[in-house]
Coordinates of N, CA and C and ligand atoms in Angstrom, one line a residue:
M1 N -18.6 33.1 -88.4 CA -18.1 34.4 -87.8 C -16.5 35.4 -87.8
R2 N -16.5 35.5 -87.8 CA -14.6 36.0 -87.4 C -15.0 37.0 -86.2
Y3 N -14.1 36.9 -85.7 CA -14.2 37.9 -84.6 C -14.0 38.9 -84.6
L4 N -14.8 40.1 -83.5 CA -14.3 41.4 -83.9 C -13.8 41.9 -82.2
T5 N -12.5 42.4 -82.5 CA -12.4 42.5 -81.2 C -11.9 43.9 -81.1
F6 N -12.1 44.1 -79.6 CA -12.2 45.3 -78.9 C -11.0 46.0 -78.2
A7 N -9.7 47.1 -78.1 CA -9.4 47.5 -77.5 C -9.8 48.4 -76.3
L8 N -9.8 48.4 -75.1 CA -10.7 49.2 -74.7 C -9.8 49.6 -73.4
A9 N -9.4 51.4 -73.7 CA -8.3 52.1 -72.4 C -9.1 51.3 -70.9
K10 N -8.1 50.6 -70.3 CA -8.7 50.0 -68.8 C -8.7 51.3 -67.6
G11 N -10.6 51.2 -67.2 CA -10.4 51.9 -65.2 C -11.5 52.3 -66.3
R12 N -11.5 53.8 -65.8 CA -13.3 54.1 -66.0 C -13.5 53.7 -66.5
L13 N -12.5 54.3 -68.2 CA -13.0 54.6 -69.2 C -13.9 53.4 -70.3
A14 N -13.2 52.0 -70.0 CA -13.5 51.1 -70.2 C -14.9 50.9 -69.2
D15 N -15.7 51.2 -68.1 CA -16.0 50.3 -67.2 C -18.0 51.1 -67.8
K16 N -17.5 52.8 -68.3 CA -18.7 53.4 -68.9 C -18.2 52.3 -70.5
T17 N -17.5 52.5 -71.1 CA -18.2 51.6 -72.4 C -18.1 50.8 -73.1
L18 N -18.5 49.9 -71.4 CA -19.4 48.0 -71.2 C -21.1 48.8 -70.8
A19 N -21.4 49.7 -70.0 CA -22.5 50.1 -69.2 C -23.1 51.1 -70.8
M20 N -22.3 51.1 -71.9 CA -22.7 52.0 -73.0 C -23.0 50.7 -74.0
F21 N -22.1 49.9 -74.1 CA -22.2 48.8 -74.6 C -23.8 47.2 -74.6
E22 N -23.6 47.3 -73.1 CA -25.5 46.8 -72.6 C -26.4 47.3 -73.1
K23 N -26.1 48.9 -72.9 CA -27.7 49.9 -73.4 C -27.9 48.7 -74.9
I24 N -26.7 48.8 -75.7 CA -27.3 48.0 -77.1 C -27.2 46.7 -77.1
G25 N -27.2 45.9 -76.9 CA -27.0 45.0 -76.7 C -25.7 43.6 -76.7
I26 N -25.1 44.5 -76.6 CA -23.8 44.0 -76.4 C -23.5 42.8 -74.5
T27 N -23.3 42.4 -74.5 CA -22.8 42.4 -73.5 C -21.1 41.6 -73.6
C28 N -21.3 41.8 -71.8 CA -19.0 40.2 -72.2 C -19.0 40.3 -70.7
E29 N -20.4 39.1 -69.9 CA -20.4 38.7 -68.5 C -18.9 38.4 -67.3
E30 N -17.8 37.5 -68.6 CA -16.7 37.6 -68.1 C -15.7 38.7 -67.3
M31 N -16.1 39.3 -68.7 CA -15.8 41.4 -68.3 C -16.0 40.9 -66.9
K32 N -17.0 40.2 -65.8 CA -17.3 41.2 -64.9 C -16.9 41.3 -63.5
D33 N -16.3 40.1 -63.4 CA -15.8 39.8 -62.4 C -13.9 40.3 -62.6
K34 N -14.1 41.4 -61.1 CA -13.0 41.8 -61.1 C -12.2 40.9 -60.8
G35 N -11.8 40.3 -59.7 CA -11.3 39.9 -58.9 C -10.2 39.5 -60.5
S36 N -10.4 39.2 -61.7 CA -9.8 37.6 -62.5 C -9.0 38.7 -63.4
R37 N -7.7 37.1 -63.3 CA -6.5 38.7 -63.7 C -6.9 37.7 -65.4
K38 N -7.9 37.1 -65.9 CA -7.4 37.6 -67.4 C -7.6 38.9 -68.3
L39 N -6.5 38.1 -69.4 CA -6.6 39.4 -70.5 C -7.5 39.5 -71.0
I40 N -8.1 39.2 -72.2 CA -8.8 38.9 -73.0 C -10.1 38.0 -72.9
F41 N -11.1 38.6 -72.9 CA -13.1 38.1 -73.0 C -13.3 37.9 -74.0
T42 N -14.6 36.8 -74.0 CA -14.9 36.8 -75.2 C -16.8 37.0 -74.9
N43 N -17.4 37.0 -76.6 CA -18.8 36.5 -76.5 C -18.4 35.8 -77.3
E44 N -18.4 34.4 -77.0 CA -19.4 33.1 -78.4 C -20.1 33.9 -79.3
E45 N -21.4 33.8 -78.4 CA -22.4 33.8 -79.2 C -22.2 35.3 -80.8
L46 N -22.2 36.6 -80.2 CA -22.2 38.0 -81.2 C -20.8 37.3 -81.7
G47 N -19.9 37.1 -81.7 CA -18.5 36.7 -81.8 C -17.8 38.0 -81.6
L48 N -17.9 38.5 -80.0 CA -17.1 39.8 -79.8 C -16.2 38.9 -79.1
R49 N -14.8 39.9 -79.1 CA -13.4 39.3 -77.8 C -13.2 40.7 -77.6
F50 N -12.9 41.0 -76.5 CA -13.2 42.3 -76.0 C -11.6 41.9 -74.9
F51 N -10.7 43.2 -74.6 CA -9.9 43.2 -74.0 C -9.1 44.7 -73.8
L52 N -9.0 44.7 -72.3 CA -8.3 45.8 -71.9 C -6.9 46.1 -72.0
A53 N -6.5 47.4 -71.9 CA -5.3 47.7 -72.6 C -5.0 49.1 -71.6
K54 N -3.5 49.7 -71.7 CA -3.0 50.9 -70.5 C -3.8 51.7 -71.7
A55 N -4.0 52.2 -71.6 CA -4.7 53.8 -72.4 C -3.8 53.7 -74.2
S56 N -2.5 54.9 -74.0 CA -1.2 54.5 -74.9 C -1.2 53.5 -75.4
D57 N -1.6 52.1 -75.2 CA -1.3 51.2 -75.9 C -2.7 51.0 -76.8
V58 N -3.8 51.4 -76.7 CA -5.0 51.5 -77.5 C -5.0 51.7 -78.5
P59 N -4.1 53.0 -79.6 CA -3.9 53.5 -81.1 C -2.8 52.8 -81.5
T60 N -2.2 51.9 -80.2 CA -0.9 50.6 -81.2 C -1.8 49.5 -82.1
Y61 N -2.8 48.5 -80.6 CA -3.3 48.0 -81.6 C -4.3 48.0 -82.1
V62 N -5.4 49.0 -82.6 CA -6.2 49.3 -83.4 C -5.1 49.5 -85.0
E63 N -4.2 50.1 -84.9 CA -3.7 50.5 -86.1 C -3.0 49.4 -87.0
Y64 N -2.5 48.3 -86.5 CA -1.9 47.2 -86.2 C -3.2 46.3 -86.8
G65 N -4.6 46.2 -86.0 CA -4.8 45.2 -86.9 C -5.7 44.6 -85.5
A66 N -4.1 44.1 -84.4 CA -4.4 43.1 -83.2 C -6.1 43.4 -82.3
A67 N -6.7 44.8 -82.7 CA -8.4 45.4 -82.5 C -8.4 45.6 -83.5
D68 N -9.7 45.3 -84.1 CA -10.5 46.3 -84.6 C -10.8 47.4 -84.8
I69 N -11.2 47.4 -83.7 CA -11.9 48.6 -83.1 C -11.1 48.6 -82.1
G70 N -10.7 50.6 -81.3 CA -10.4 51.1 -79.8 C -11.5 52.3 -79.1
V71 N -11.7 52.0 -77.8 CA -12.3 53.3 -77.2 C -10.8 53.3 -76.4
V72 N -10.8 54.9 -76.5 CA -10.0 56.0 -75.9 C -9.8 56.9 -76.1
G73 N -9.4 57.7 -75.5 CA -9.6 59.1 -75.1 C -9.0 59.5 -76.2
K74 N -9.4 61.3 -76.8 CA -8.7 62.1 -78.0 C -7.5 62.4 -77.6
D75 N -7.0 62.6 -76.2 CA -5.8 63.4 -75.5 C -4.7 62.2 -76.0
T76 N -4.8 60.6 -76.4 CA -4.2 59.7 -76.3 C -4.1 59.4 -78.3
I77 N -5.4 60.0 -78.6 CA -5.2 59.4 -80.1 C -4.1 60.4 -80.9
L78 N -4.6 62.0 -80.2 CA -3.4 63.0 -80.5 C -2.2 62.5 -80.3
E79 N -2.4 62.3 -79.0 CA -0.8 62.3 -79.3 C 0.1 61.4 -79.4
E80 N -0.4 59.9 -79.8 CA -0.3 58.9 -79.8 C -0.1 58.7 -81.8
G81 N -0.6 59.6 -82.5 CA -0.6 60.2 -83.9 C -1.2 58.9 -84.4
R82 N -1.6 58.4 -84.2 CA -1.2 56.7 -85.3 C -2.1 56.7 -86.5
K83 N -2.4 55.5 -87.6 CA -3.5 55.9 -88.5 C -4.1 55.3 -88.1
L84 N -5.3 55.4 -88.5 CA -6.9 54.8 -88.0 C -7.4 56.1 -88.3
F85 N -8.8 54.4 -88.1 CA -10.4 56.1 -88.2 C -10.8 56.8 -86.8
E86 N -10.6 57.5 -86.8 CA -11.5 57.6 -85.3 C -12.9 58.5 -86.3
V87 N -13.8 57.2 -85.7 CA -15.4 57.4 -86.0 C -16.8 58.3 -85.7
L88 N -16.2 58.0 -83.7 CA -17.2 58.4 -83.7 C -16.7 58.7 -81.6
D89 N -18.1 59.7 -81.1 CA -17.5 60.6 -80.4 C -18.3 60.0 -79.4
L90 N -18.2 60.0 -78.4 CA -19.0 58.7 -77.1 C -19.3 60.1 -76.2
K91 N -19.1 61.5 -76.2 CA -19.6 61.7 -75.6 C -19.6 61.7 -74.1
M92 N -18.9 61.7 -73.6 CA -18.1 60.6 -71.9 C -17.0 61.0 -72.2
G93 N -16.3 61.0 -70.7 CA -15.1 61.1 -70.4 C -14.8 62.5 -70.7
R94 N -15.8 64.1 -71.1 CA -15.5 65.0 -71.2 C -14.3 65.6 -70.4
C95 N -13.5 66.1 -70.8 CA -12.8 67.5 -70.2 C -12.2 68.0 -71.2
R96 N -10.7 68.4 -70.2 CA -11.0 69.7 -71.2 C -8.8 69.7 -71.6
M97 N -7.8 69.8 -72.7 CA -6.4 69.4 -72.1 C -6.1 71.3 -71.9
C98 N -5.1 71.9 -71.4 CA -4.9 73.1 -71.4 C -4.2 73.2 -70.5
V99 N -3.4 74.3 -71.1 CA -2.0 75.0 -70.2 C -2.5 75.0 -68.2
C100 N -2.0 75.0 -68.1 CA -1.8 75.1 -66.4 C -0.3 75.8 -65.9
G101 N -1.1 77.2 -65.0 CA 0.1 76.6 -63.9 C 0.0 78.1 -62.8
P102 N 0.8 78.7 -62.7 CA 0.3 79.9 -61.1 C -0.2 81.2 -61.5
K103 N -1.3 81.8 -61.8 CA -0.7 82.9 -62.6 C -0.5 83.5 -62.7
E104 N 0.7 83.5 -62.3 CA 2.2 85.2 -62.7 C 2.3 84.4 -63.8
A105 N 2.5 82.7 -64.1 CA 2.6 82.3 -64.9 C 2.5 83.6 -66.5
E106 N 0.9 84.0 -66.0 CA 0.3 83.9 -67.6 C 0.9 84.8 -68.7
E107 N 1.7 86.1 -67.7 CA 3.0 87.1 -67.9 C 3.5 86.3 -69.2
R108 N 4.6 85.7 -68.6 CA 5.3 84.7 -69.4 C 4.8 84.1 -70.3
L109 N 3.5 83.7 -70.8 CA 3.7 83.0 -71.6 C 2.7 84.2 -72.5
K110 N 2.4 85.7 -72.0 CA 2.1 86.6 -72.6 C 2.7 86.8 -73.9
H111 N 4.3 87.3 -73.2 CA 5.7 88.1 -74.0 C 6.6 86.7 -74.3
H112 N 5.7 85.6 -74.6 CA 6.7 84.2 -75.5 C 7.2 84.5 -75.4
E113 N 8.0 84.0 -74.0 CA 9.5 84.2 -73.5 C 10.0 82.5 -73.1
L114 N 10.4 82.1 -73.3 CA 11.4 80.8 -73.6 C 11.1 80.6 -72.2
I115 N 10.2 79.1 -72.6 CA 10.3 79.1 -70.9 C 9.9 76.6 -70.8
R116 N 9.9 76.7 -69.4 CA 9.9 75.0 -69.3 C 8.1 75.0 -68.8
V117 N 7.5 73.8 -69.9 CA 6.6 73.3 -69.9 C 6.5 71.8 -70.0
A118 N 6.0 71.5 -68.6 CA 5.9 70.1 -68.2 C 4.5 69.2 -68.2
T119 N 4.6 67.8 -69.2 CA 3.4 67.4 -69.8 C 3.0 66.2 -69.8
K120 N 2.6 65.2 -70.0 CA 2.2 63.7 -70.3 C 2.4 63.1 -71.6
Y121 N 1.8 64.7 -72.2 CA 1.9 65.4 -73.6 C 2.6 65.4 -74.5
P122 N 3.7 65.1 -74.8 CA 4.5 65.9 -74.8 C 4.5 66.0 -76.9
N123 N 3.8 65.3 -77.3 CA 3.7 65.3 -79.0 C 2.3 66.8 -78.7
I124 N 1.6 67.0 -78.0 CA 0.6 68.0 -77.6 C 0.7 69.2 -77.1
A125 N 1.8 69.3 -76.5 CA 2.2 70.8 -76.2 C 3.0 70.6 -77.0
K126 N 3.8 70.1 -77.7 CA 4.5 70.5 -78.6 C 4.1 71.8 -80.0
D127 N 3.0 70.4 -80.6 CA 2.7 71.1 -81.7 C 1.8 72.5 -81.1
Y128 N 0.4 72.9 -79.5 CA 0.4 73.6 -79.6 C 1.0 75.3 -79.5
F129 N 2.7 74.7 -79.1 CA 3.8 76.2 -78.7 C 3.7 76.4 -80.2
K130 N 4.2 75.4 -81.1 CA 4.8 75.8 -82.3 C 3.8 76.6 -83.1
N131 N 2.2 75.2 -83.6 CA 2.3 76.2 -84.3 C 1.6 76.7 -84.4
I132 N 0.5 76.8 -83.0 CA -0.5 77.2 -83.0 C -0.5 78.8 -81.9
K133 N 0.6 78.8 -80.8 CA 1.4 80.1 -80.7 C 2.0 80.9 -80.9
H134 N 3.2 79.5 -81.8 CA 4.7 80.1 -82.2 C 5.4 81.2 -81.3
Q135 N 5.9 80.1 -80.6 CA 6.4 79.2 -79.3 C 7.0 79.1 -78.8
T136 N 8.9 79.7 -78.8 CA 10.1 78.6 -78.1 C 9.2 78.1 -77.0
V137 N 9.2 77.1 -76.7 CA 9.2 76.7 -75.8 C 10.6 74.9 -75.3
E138 N 10.8 74.8 -74.1 CA 11.5 73.7 -73.4 C 10.4 72.3 -73.2
I139 N 9.7 71.1 -73.3 CA 9.0 70.7 -72.9 C 9.6 69.5 -72.3
I140 N 9.5 69.2 -71.5 CA 10.2 68.4 -70.0 C 8.9 67.0 -70.0
K141 N 9.1 65.9 -70.3 CA 8.1 64.0 -70.0 C 8.1 64.2 -69.0
L142 N 7.0 64.0 -68.3 CA 6.5 63.3 -67.2 C 5.8 61.9 -66.9
N143 N 5.1 61.6 -66.3 CA 4.6 60.3 -66.7 C 3.0 60.0 -65.5
G144 N 3.5 61.4 -64.1 CA 2.3 61.7 -63.8 C 2.2 62.5 -62.4
S145 N 1.6 63.0 -61.9 CA 1.2 64.6 -61.0 C 2.1 65.5 -61.4
I146 N 1.9 65.9 -62.4 CA 2.0 66.5 -63.9 C 2.1 68.3 -62.8
E147 N 0.9 68.2 -62.1 CA 0.9 69.5 -61.2 C 1.9 70.0 -60.2
L148 N 2.4 68.5 -60.5 CA 3.2 69.0 -59.1 C 4.6 70.0 -59.9
A149 N 4.8 70.1 -60.8 CA 6.7 70.7 -61.6 C 6.2 71.6 -61.1
P150 N 5.3 72.8 -61.5 CA 5.2 73.9 -61.7 C 5.9 74.0 -59.5
I151 N 5.2 73.8 -59.4 CA 5.2 74.0 -57.7 C 6.5 73.7 -56.9
V152 N 7.6 72.4 -57.3 CA 8.6 72.3 -57.5 C 9.8 72.9 -57.6
G153 N 9.5 73.9 -59.3 CA 10.5 74.3 -59.4 C 10.8 73.6 -61.4
L154 N 10.4 73.5 -61.3 CA 10.1 72.1 -62.4 C 10.4 72.8 -64.1
S155 N 9.1 73.4 -63.8 CA 8.5 74.5 -65.2 C 7.9 75.5 -64.0
E156 N 7.2 76.4 -66.1 CA 7.1 77.2 -65.6 C 5.4 76.8 -64.9
V157 N 4.9 76.5 -66.6 CA 4.2 75.8 -66.3 C 3.3 73.8 -67.4
I158 N 2.3 73.6 -67.1 CA 2.1 72.4 -67.4 C 1.3 72.6 -68.3
V159 N 1.3 71.1 -69.3 CA 0.0 71.0 -70.4 C -1.0 69.4 -69.9
D160 N -1.4 70.0 -69.5 CA -3.3 68.6 -68.4 C -3.6 68.6 -69.0
I161 N -4.7 66.9 -68.5 CA -6.5 67.6 -68.7 C -6.9 67.8 -66.9
V162 N -7.6 69.0 -67.6 CA -8.3 69.2 -66.4 C -9.2 69.7 -66.6
E163 N -10.1 68.2 -65.7 CA -11.8 67.8 -65.4 C -12.8 68.8 -64.4
T164 N -12.3 68.3 -63.6 CA -13.3 69.2 -62.4 C -12.4 70.3 -62.5
G165 N -11.3 70.4 -61.9 CA -10.6 71.7 -61.7 C -10.2 71.3 -60.0
S166 N -10.2 70.8 -59.4 CA -10.4 70.3 -58.0 C -8.1 70.4 -57.8
T167 N -8.2 69.6 -58.9 CA -6.3 69.0 -58.6 C -5.7 70.4 -58.6
L168 N -6.2 71.1 -59.8 CA -5.6 72.6 -59.5 C -5.9 73.3 -58.7
R169 N -6.6 73.7 -58.3 CA -7.6 74.6 -56.7 C -6.4 74.6 -55.7
E170 N -6.2 72.5 -55.3 CA -5.9 72.1 -54.2 C -4.3 73.0 -54.2
N171 N -4.2 73.2 -55.2 CA -2.4 73.7 -55.9 C -2.1 74.6 -55.9
G172 N -2.9 74.6 -55.5 CA -2.5 76.9 -55.9 C -2.7 77.2 -57.6
L173 N -3.0 76.0 -58.0 CA -2.9 76.8 -60.0 C -3.8 77.5 -60.3
T174 N -3.4 77.4 -61.8 CA -4.8 77.6 -62.9 C -5.4 77.3 -63.6
V175 N -6.1 76.7 -64.4 CA -6.1 77.0 -66.2 C -5.4 79.1 -67.2
L176 N -4.0 78.5 -67.4 CA -3.8 80.2 -68.4 C -4.7 79.8 -70.2
E177 N -4.3 78.7 -70.5 CA -5.0 79.1 -71.6 C -5.8 77.2 -72.0
E178 N -6.2 77.6 -73.4 CA -7.1 75.7 -73.2 C -6.2 75.3 -75.2
V179 N -6.3 74.2 -75.0 CA -5.9 73.8 -76.1 C -6.6 73.4 -76.7
C180 N -7.6 72.3 -75.9 CA -8.8 72.0 -76.8 C -9.8 70.6 -75.8
D181 N -11.4 70.5 -76.9 CA -11.7 69.7 -75.6 C -11.5 68.1 -76.4
L182 N -11.5 67.4 -75.4 CA -11.8 66.0 -75.0 C -12.2 66.1 -75.1
S183 N -12.9 64.0 -75.2 CA -13.2 63.0 -74.9 C -13.7 61.8 -75.1
A184 N -14.3 60.5 -74.8 CA -14.3 59.5 -75.5 C -14.3 59.2 -76.9
R185 N -13.7 58.8 -77.6 CA -14.2 58.7 -79.1 C -13.4 56.9 -79.4
M186 N -14.6 56.5 -80.5 CA -14.3 55.0 -80.9 C -13.6 55.5 -82.6
V187 N -12.1 54.4 -82.2 CA -11.2 54.2 -83.1 C -11.5 52.9 -84.0
V188 N -11.3 52.9 -85.8 CA -11.2 51.1 -85.8 C -9.8 51.1 -87.0
N189 N -9.4 50.0 -86.9 CA -8.0 49.7 -87.9 C -9.2 50.2 -89.4
Q190 N -7.7 50.2 -90.4 CA -8.2 51.3 -91.3 C -8.7 49.7 -92.1
V191 N -8.8 48.8 -92.3 CA -8.3 47.6 -93.1 C -9.8 47.2 -93.0
S192 N -10.2 47.1 -91.1 CA -11.0 46.4 -90.5 C -12.4 46.9 -91.1
M193 N -12.4 48.3 -91.3 CA -13.7 48.9 -91.9 C -14.2 48.6 -93.0
K194 N -13.3 48.0 -93.8 CA -13.9 47.8 -95.3 C -14.6 46.6 -95.2
M195 N -13.2 45.7 -94.8 CA -13.3 44.2 -94.8 C -14.6 43.6 -93.1
E196 N -14.8 45.0 -92.7 CA -16.0 44.1 -92.3 C -17.0 45.2 -91.8
H197 N -17.1 46.1 -92.6 CA -17.5 47.1 -93.1 C -19.4 47.4 -92.3
E198 N -20.4 45.7 -92.8 CA -21.6 45.5 -92.3 C -22.1 46.2 -90.5
R199 N -20.8 44.9 -90.1 CA -20.7 44.8 -88.4 C -20.8 46.8 -88.0
I200 N -19.3 46.6 -88.1 CA -18.9 47.9 -87.6 C -19.6 49.0 -88.0
A201 N -20.4 49.2 -89.8 CA -21.3 50.2 -89.3 C -23.1 50.5 -89.1
G202 N -22.9 48.9 -88.5 CA -23.9 49.1 -87.5 C -23.8 48.9 -86.2
L203 N -22.8 48.4 -85.9 CA -22.8 49.2 -83.7 C -22.3 50.8 -84.2
I204 N -21.4 51.1 -85.0 CA -21.4 52.5 -85.3 C -23.0 53.5 -85.2
G205 N -24.4 53.0 -86.1 CA -24.8 52.7 -86.1 C -25.7 53.3 -84.9
K206 N -26.1 51.8 -84.2 CA -26.3 52.1 -83.3 C -25.8 52.5 -81.6
L207 N -24.6 52.8 -81.9 CA -24.6 53.1 -80.1 C -23.9 54.8 -80.8
K208 N -24.9 55.6 -82.2 CA -25.3 57.2 -82.6 C -26.0 57.5 -81.8
A209 N -27.5 56.1 -82.6 CA -28.6 56.5 -82.1 C -29.3 56.4 -79.9
L210 N -27.8 55.9 -79.6 CA -27.6 56.0 -78.1 C -27.6 57.0 -77.3
I211 N -26.2 57.7 -78.4 CA -25.8 58.0 -77.4 C -26.8 60.1 -78.1
Q212 N -27.5 60.2 -79.3 CA -28.2 60.5 -79.3 C -29.8 61.5 -78.5
E213 N -29.7 60.0 -78.1 CA -31.3 60.0 -77.3 C -30.6 60.4 -76.1
E214 N -29.5 60.3 -75.6 CA -28.3 60.6 -74.1 C -28.5 62.3 -73.9
N215 N -27.9 62.4 -74.5 CA -27.6 64.2 -75.1 C -29.2 64.9 -75.8
R216 N -29.8 63.9 -75.3 CA -31.2 65.0 -75.8 C -31.0 66.3 -74.3
Ligands
LIG1 C1 -5.8 64.2 -64.1 C2 -4.8 65.2 -64.8 C3 -5.8 66.3 -63.1 C4 -6.7 65.6 -62.8 C5 -7.8 67.2 -63.4 O1 -5.2 62.9 -63.3 O2 -3.7 64.9 -65.5 O3 -4.1 65.9 -63.0 O4 -6.5 64.1 -63.6 O5 -9.1 66.5 -63.2 P1 -9.8 67.6 -62.6 O6 -9.3 68.6 -62.6 O7 -10.9 66.8 -62.5 O8 -8.3 67.5 -60.9 P2 -4.8 61.6 -63.0 O9 -5.9 61.3 -62.1 O10 -4.8 60.4 -64.6 O11 -3.7 61.0 -62.7 P3 -2.0 61.7 -63.3 O12 -1.4 62.2 -62.2 O13 -1.1 60.4 -63.1 O14 -2.1 62.0 -64.4

């Protein structure tokens, strides 16, 4: 049996995904050793391999077939724009992509002024302002702590993920507009979907039933 390879986005999402997989009988004991520096883990019995990657790299591994299956946030899928099949909403890691800033920035958004937008997601921001809002903006790419940008005067607004809203609140910022809802998704390589259809469809079926049960 050929290995089915999974690329998981490192961090909280990978832990939640593995907990979910355990419930449908997919375990990977090797991965539970947090002290390990190993990058790839196998379950010989089930013919499965798992590796952890930076979230933004997961769609790349899946598009090229280095992983058959990936689990990653919808934010990353939209931003990376890779060729892959998005097969399942895992309904976890739910949050929103929003335009945020100080309350005063609301007027500048409304009047379609030429504003600066700081974000870790330039493609999502570009698409939103160009195709949805029809507003010309200058996008500034940042790599983290995006909320800093309007505070120190780098930009008028930001496009960023809002989960609990506490980062915004603690920094005197607010949600000005909603771009889209986000959650963790399962993605599949387009060739693997055909070649390994039975195994992958079986896995999707089991996960779907579990998600339905847990979200009832
Ligand atoms: C994310 C996001 C916000 C924050 C939102 O940042 O970019 O800053 O979480 O969560 P909240 O609404 O619950 O406060 P992350 O912690 O991933 O770090 P980052 O600064 O590297 O983006």
